[in-house]
């Protein structure tokens, strides 16, 4: 069951809630992956709705375009938010941590994110 905040019970059981301030970078990536999975389901549902509207019928073109814009908007918002959260985390760690360690961590995490978004 998906909660209104976008997380499900599995995410909460893993301790991947948004309010947690002491997340490691790995936990942050796990949370992003889980959110991406939920996003894909939402996008899939919106695409199914969009398919019900015909391209050629003028009366339905506006609704179809609205759904297309909505799909692109939520995907962009998700991507921007994930990028921002990772940058904030890196900035916070750089203030109190070893830069080489953070850079290596970032490279590994970037490879993981590239693999999940490429599918």
C-alpha positions as protocol buffer text, in pm:
chain_id: "A"
residue {
  index: 1
  type: UNK
  ca { x: 0 y: 0 z: 0 }
}
residue {
  index: 2
  type: UNK
  ca { x: 143 y: 335 z: -103 }
}
residue {
  index: 3
  type: UNK
  ca { x: 114 y: 614 z: 148 }
}
residue {
  index: 4
  type: UNK
  ca { x: 35 y: 973 z: 60 }
}
residue {
  index: 5
  type: UNK
  ca { x: 401 y: 1071 z: 104 }
}
residue {
  index: 6
  type: UNK
  ca { x: 501 y: 838 z: -180 }
}
residue {
  index: 7
  type: UNK
  ca { x: 665 y: 573 z: 37 }
}
residue {
  index: 8
  type: UNK
  ca { x: 535 y: 228 z: 106 }
}
residue {
  index: 9
  type: UNK
  ca { x: 556 y: 11 z: 414 }
}
residue {
  index: 10
  type: UNK
  ca { x: 866 y: -165 z: 281 }
}
residue {
  index: 11
  type: UNK
  ca { x: 1056 y: 163 z: 262 }
}
residue {
  index: 12
  type: UNK
  ca { x: 955 y: 256 z: 613 }
}
residue {
  index: 13
  type: UNK
  ca { x: 1060 y: -86 z: 740 }
}
residue {
  index: 14
  type: UNK
  ca { x: 1403 y: -32 z: 586 }
}
residue {
  index: 15
  type: UNK
  ca { x: 1426 y: 303 z: 759 }
}
residue {
  index: 16
  type: UNK
  ca { x: 1428 y: 496 z: 435 }
}
residue {
  index: 17
  type: UNK
  ca { x: 1185 y: 768 z: 531 }
}
residue {
  index: 18
  type: UNK
  ca { x: 1237 y: 1124 z: 409 }
}
residue {
  index: 19
  type: UNK
  ca { x: 1258 y: 1270 z: 758 }
}
residue {
  index: 20
  type: UNK
  ca { x: 1566 y: 1071 z: 854 }
}
residue {
  index: 21
  type: UNK
  ca { x: 1853 y: 1317 z: 873 }
}
residue {
  index: 22
  type: UNK
  ca { x: 2132 y: 1068 z: 943 }
}
residue {
  index: 23
  type: UNK
  ca { x: 2111 y: 873 z: 619 }
}
residue {
  index: 24
  type: UNK
  ca { x: 2427 y: 738 z: 469 }
}
residue {
  index: 25
  type: UNK
  ca { x: 2483 y: 797 z: 100 }
}
residue {
  index: 26
  type: UNK
  ca { x: 2397 y: 434 z: 29 }
}
residue {
  index: 27
  type: UNK
  ca { x: 2065 y: 462 z: 215 }
}
residue {
  index: 28
  type: UNK
  ca { x: 1991 y: 781 z: 23 }
}
residue {
  index: 29
  type: UNK
  ca { x: 2053 y: 597 z: -305 }
}
residue {
  index: 30
  type: UNK
  ca { x: 1833 y: 308 z: -189 }
}
residue {
  index: 31
  type: UNK
  ca { x: 1555 y: 553 z: -111 }
}
residue {
  index: 32
  type: UNK
  ca { x: 1593 y: 712 z: -454 }
}
residue {
  index: 33
  type: UNK
  ca { x: 1573 y: 371 z: -620 }
}
residue {
  index: 34
  type: UNK
  ca { x: 1257 y: 290 z: -430 }
}
residue {
  index: 35
  type: UNK
  ca { x: 1106 y: 626 z: -520 }
}
residue {
  index: 36
  type: UNK
  ca { x: 1206 y: 569 z: -883 }
}
residue {
  index: 37
  type: UNK
  ca { x: 1021 y: 239 z: -879 }
}
residue {
  index: 38
  type: UNK
  ca { x: 708 y: 415 z: -751 }
}
residue {
  index: 39
  type: UNK
  ca { x: 756 y: 689 z: -1010 }
}
residue {
  index: 40
  type: UNK
  ca { x: 770 y: 432 z: -1290 }
}
residue {
  index: 41
  type: UNK
  ca { x: 438 y: 288 z: -1176 }
}
residue {
  index: 42
  type: UNK
  ca { x: 279 y: 634 z: -1165 }
}
residue {
  index: 43
  type: UNK
  ca { x: 416 y: 719 z: -1511 }
}
residue {
  index: 44
  type: UNK
  ca { x: 290 y: 387 z: -1645 }
}
residue {
  index: 45
  type: UNK
  ca { x: -58 y: 460 z: -1513 }
}
residue {
  index: 46
  type: UNK
  ca { x: -54 y: 808 z: -1668 }
}
residue {
  index: 47
  type: UNK
  ca { x: 57 y: 663 z: -2001 }
}
residue {
  index: 48
  type: UNK
  ca { x: -230 y: 415 z: -1993 }
}
residue {
  index: 49
  type: UNK
  ca { x: -468 y: 704 z: -1931 }
}
residue {
  index: 50
  type: UNK
  ca { x: -309 y: 897 z: -2217 }
}
residue {
  index: 51
  type: UNK
  ca { x: -355 y: 606 z: -2456 }
}
residue {
  index: 52
  type: UNK
  ca { x: -732 y: 633 z: -2408 }
}
residue {
  index: 53
  type: UNK
  ca { x: -727 y: 972 z: -2579 }
}
residue {
  index: 54
  type: UNK
  ca { x: -688 y: 969 z: -2956 }
}
residue {
  index: 55
  type: UNK
  ca { x: -424 y: 1183 z: -3124 }
}
residue {
  index: 56
  type: UNK
  ca { x: -641 y: 1270 z: -3421 }
}
residue {
  index: 57
  type: UNK
  ca { x: -953 y: 1380 z: -3235 }
}
residue {
  index: 58
  type: UNK
  ca { x: -933 y: 1752 z: -3168 }
}
residue {
  index: 59
  type: UNK
  ca { x: -1155 y: 1726 z: -2862 }
}
residue {
  index: 60
  type: UNK
  ca { x: -910 y: 1489 z: -2691 }
}
residue {
  index: 61
  type: UNK
  ca { x: -578 y: 1637 z: -2799 }
}
residue {
  index: 62
  type: UNK
  ca { x: -565 y: 1887 z: -2512 }
}
residue {
  index: 63
  type: UNK
  ca { x: -621 y: 1622 z: -2246 }
}
residue {
  index: 64
  type: UNK
  ca { x: -359 y: 1400 z: -2407 }
}
residue {
  index: 65
  type: UNK
  ca { x: -108 y: 1688 z: -2415 }
}
residue {
  index: 66
  type: UNK
  ca { x: -179 y: 1768 z: -2049 }
}
residue {
  index: 67
  type: UNK
  ca { x: -99 y: 1411 z: -1950 }
}
residue {
  index: 68
  type: UNK
  ca { x: 220 y: 1417 z: -2156 }
}
residue {
  index: 69
  type: UNK
  ca { x: 330 y: 1740 z: -1986 }
}
residue {
  index: 70
  type: UNK
  ca { x: 245 y: 1596 z: -1645 }
}
residue {
  index: 71
  type: UNK
  ca { x: 456 y: 1285 z: -1715 }
}
residue {
  index: 72
  type: UNK
  ca { x: 755 y: 1493 z: -1820 }
}
residue {
  index: 73
  type: UNK
  ca { x: 709 y: 1726 z: -1524 }
}
residue {
  index: 74
  type: UNK
  ca { x: 710 y: 1455 z: -1257 }
}
residue {
  index: 75
  type: UNK
  ca { x: 1010 y: 1284 z: -1417 }
}
residue {
  index: 76
  type: UNK
  ca { x: 1206 y: 1611 z: -1424 }
}
residue {
  index: 77
  type: UNK
  ca { x: 1106 y: 1697 z: -1066 }
}
residue {
  index: 78
  type: UNK
  ca { x: 1222 y: 1355 z: -948 }
}
residue {
  index: 79
  type: UNK
  ca { x: 1555 y: 1382 z: -1129 }
}
residue {
  index: 80
  type: UNK
  ca { x: 1616 y: 1736 z: -1000 }
}
residue {
  index: 81
  type: UNK
  ca { x: 1522 y: 1646 z: -643 }
}
residue {
  index: 82
  type: UNK
  ca { x: 1751 y: 1341 z: -638 }
}
residue {
  index: 83
  type: UNK
  ca { x: 2038 y: 1542 z: -780 }
}
residue {
  index: 84
  type: UNK
  ca { x: 1981 y: 1818 z: -524 }
}
residue {
  index: 85
  type: UNK
  ca { x: 1965 y: 1575 z: -231 }
}
residue {
  index: 86
  type: UNK
  ca { x: 2289 y: 1408 z: -336 }
}
residue {
  index: 87
  type: UNK
  ca { x: 2464 y: 1742 z: -384 }
}
residue {
  index: 88
  type: UNK
  ca { x: 2345 y: 1857 z: -39 }
}
residue {
  index: 89
  type: UNK
  ca { x: 2465 y: 1534 z: 114 }
}
residue {
  index: 90
  type: UNK
  ca { x: 2804 y: 1565 z: -55 }
}
residue {
  index: 91
  type: UNK
  ca { x: 2838 y: 1926 z: 59 }
}
residue {
  index: 92
  type: UNK
  ca { x: 2751 y: 1829 z: 415 }
}
residue {
  index: 93
  type: UNK
  ca { x: 3004 y: 1543 z: 413 }
}
residue {
  index: 94
  type: UNK
  ca { x: 3279 y: 1755 z: 257 }
}
residue {
  index: 95
  type: UNK
  ca { x: 3253 y: 1997 z: 546 }
}
residue {
  index: 96
  type: UNK
  ca { x: 3331 y: 1726 z: 797 }
}
residue {
  index: 97
  type: UNK
  ca { x: 3473 y: 1433 z: 602 }
}
residue {
  index: 98
  type: UNK
  ca { x: 3754 y: 1318 z: 379 }
}
residue {
  index: 99
  type: UNK
  ca { x: 3717 y: 1449 z: 24 }
}
residue {
  index: 100
  type: UNK
  ca { x: 3876 y: 1142 z: -140 }
}
residue {
  index: 101
  type: UNK
  ca { x: 3640 y: 910 z: 43 }
}
residue {
  index: 102
  type: UNK
  ca { x: 3337 y: 1113 z: -64 }
}
residue {
  index: 103
  type: UNK
  ca { x: 3458 y: 1127 z: -427 }
}
residue {
  index: 104
  type: UNK
  ca { x: 3501 y: 748 z: -441 }
}
residue {
  index: 105
  type: UNK
  ca { x: 3161 y: 703 z: -277 }
}
residue {
  index: 106
  type: UNK
  ca { x: 3005 y: 943 z: -527 }
}
residue {
  index: 107
  type: UNK
  ca { x: 3156 y: 760 z: -828 }
}
residue {
  index: 108
  type: UNK
  ca { x: 3021 y: 425 z: -707 }
}
residue {
  index: 109
  type: UNK
  ca { x: 2678 y: 571 z: -639 }
}
residue {
  index: 110
  type: UNK
  ca { x: 2667 y: 744 z: -977 }
}
residue {
  index: 111
  type: UNK
  ca { x: 2732 y: 411 z: -1148 }
}
residue {
  index: 112
  type: UNK
  ca { x: 2443 y: 258 z: -950 }
}
residue {
  index: 113
  type: UNK
  ca { x: 2207 y: 542 z: -1044 }
}
residue {
  index: 114
  type: UNK
  ca { x: 2309 y: 521 z: -1411 }
}
residue {
  index: 115
  type: UNK
  ca { x: 2230 y: 150 z: -1410 }
}
residue {
  index: 116
  type: UNK
  ca { x: 1884 y: 199 z: -1258 }
}
residue {
  index: 117
  type: UNK
  ca { x: 1782 y: 489 z: -1484 }
}
residue {
  index: 118
  type: UNK
  ca { x: 1910 y: 318 z: -1799 }
}
residue {
  index: 119
  type: UNK
  ca { x: 1659 y: 32 z: -1764 }
}
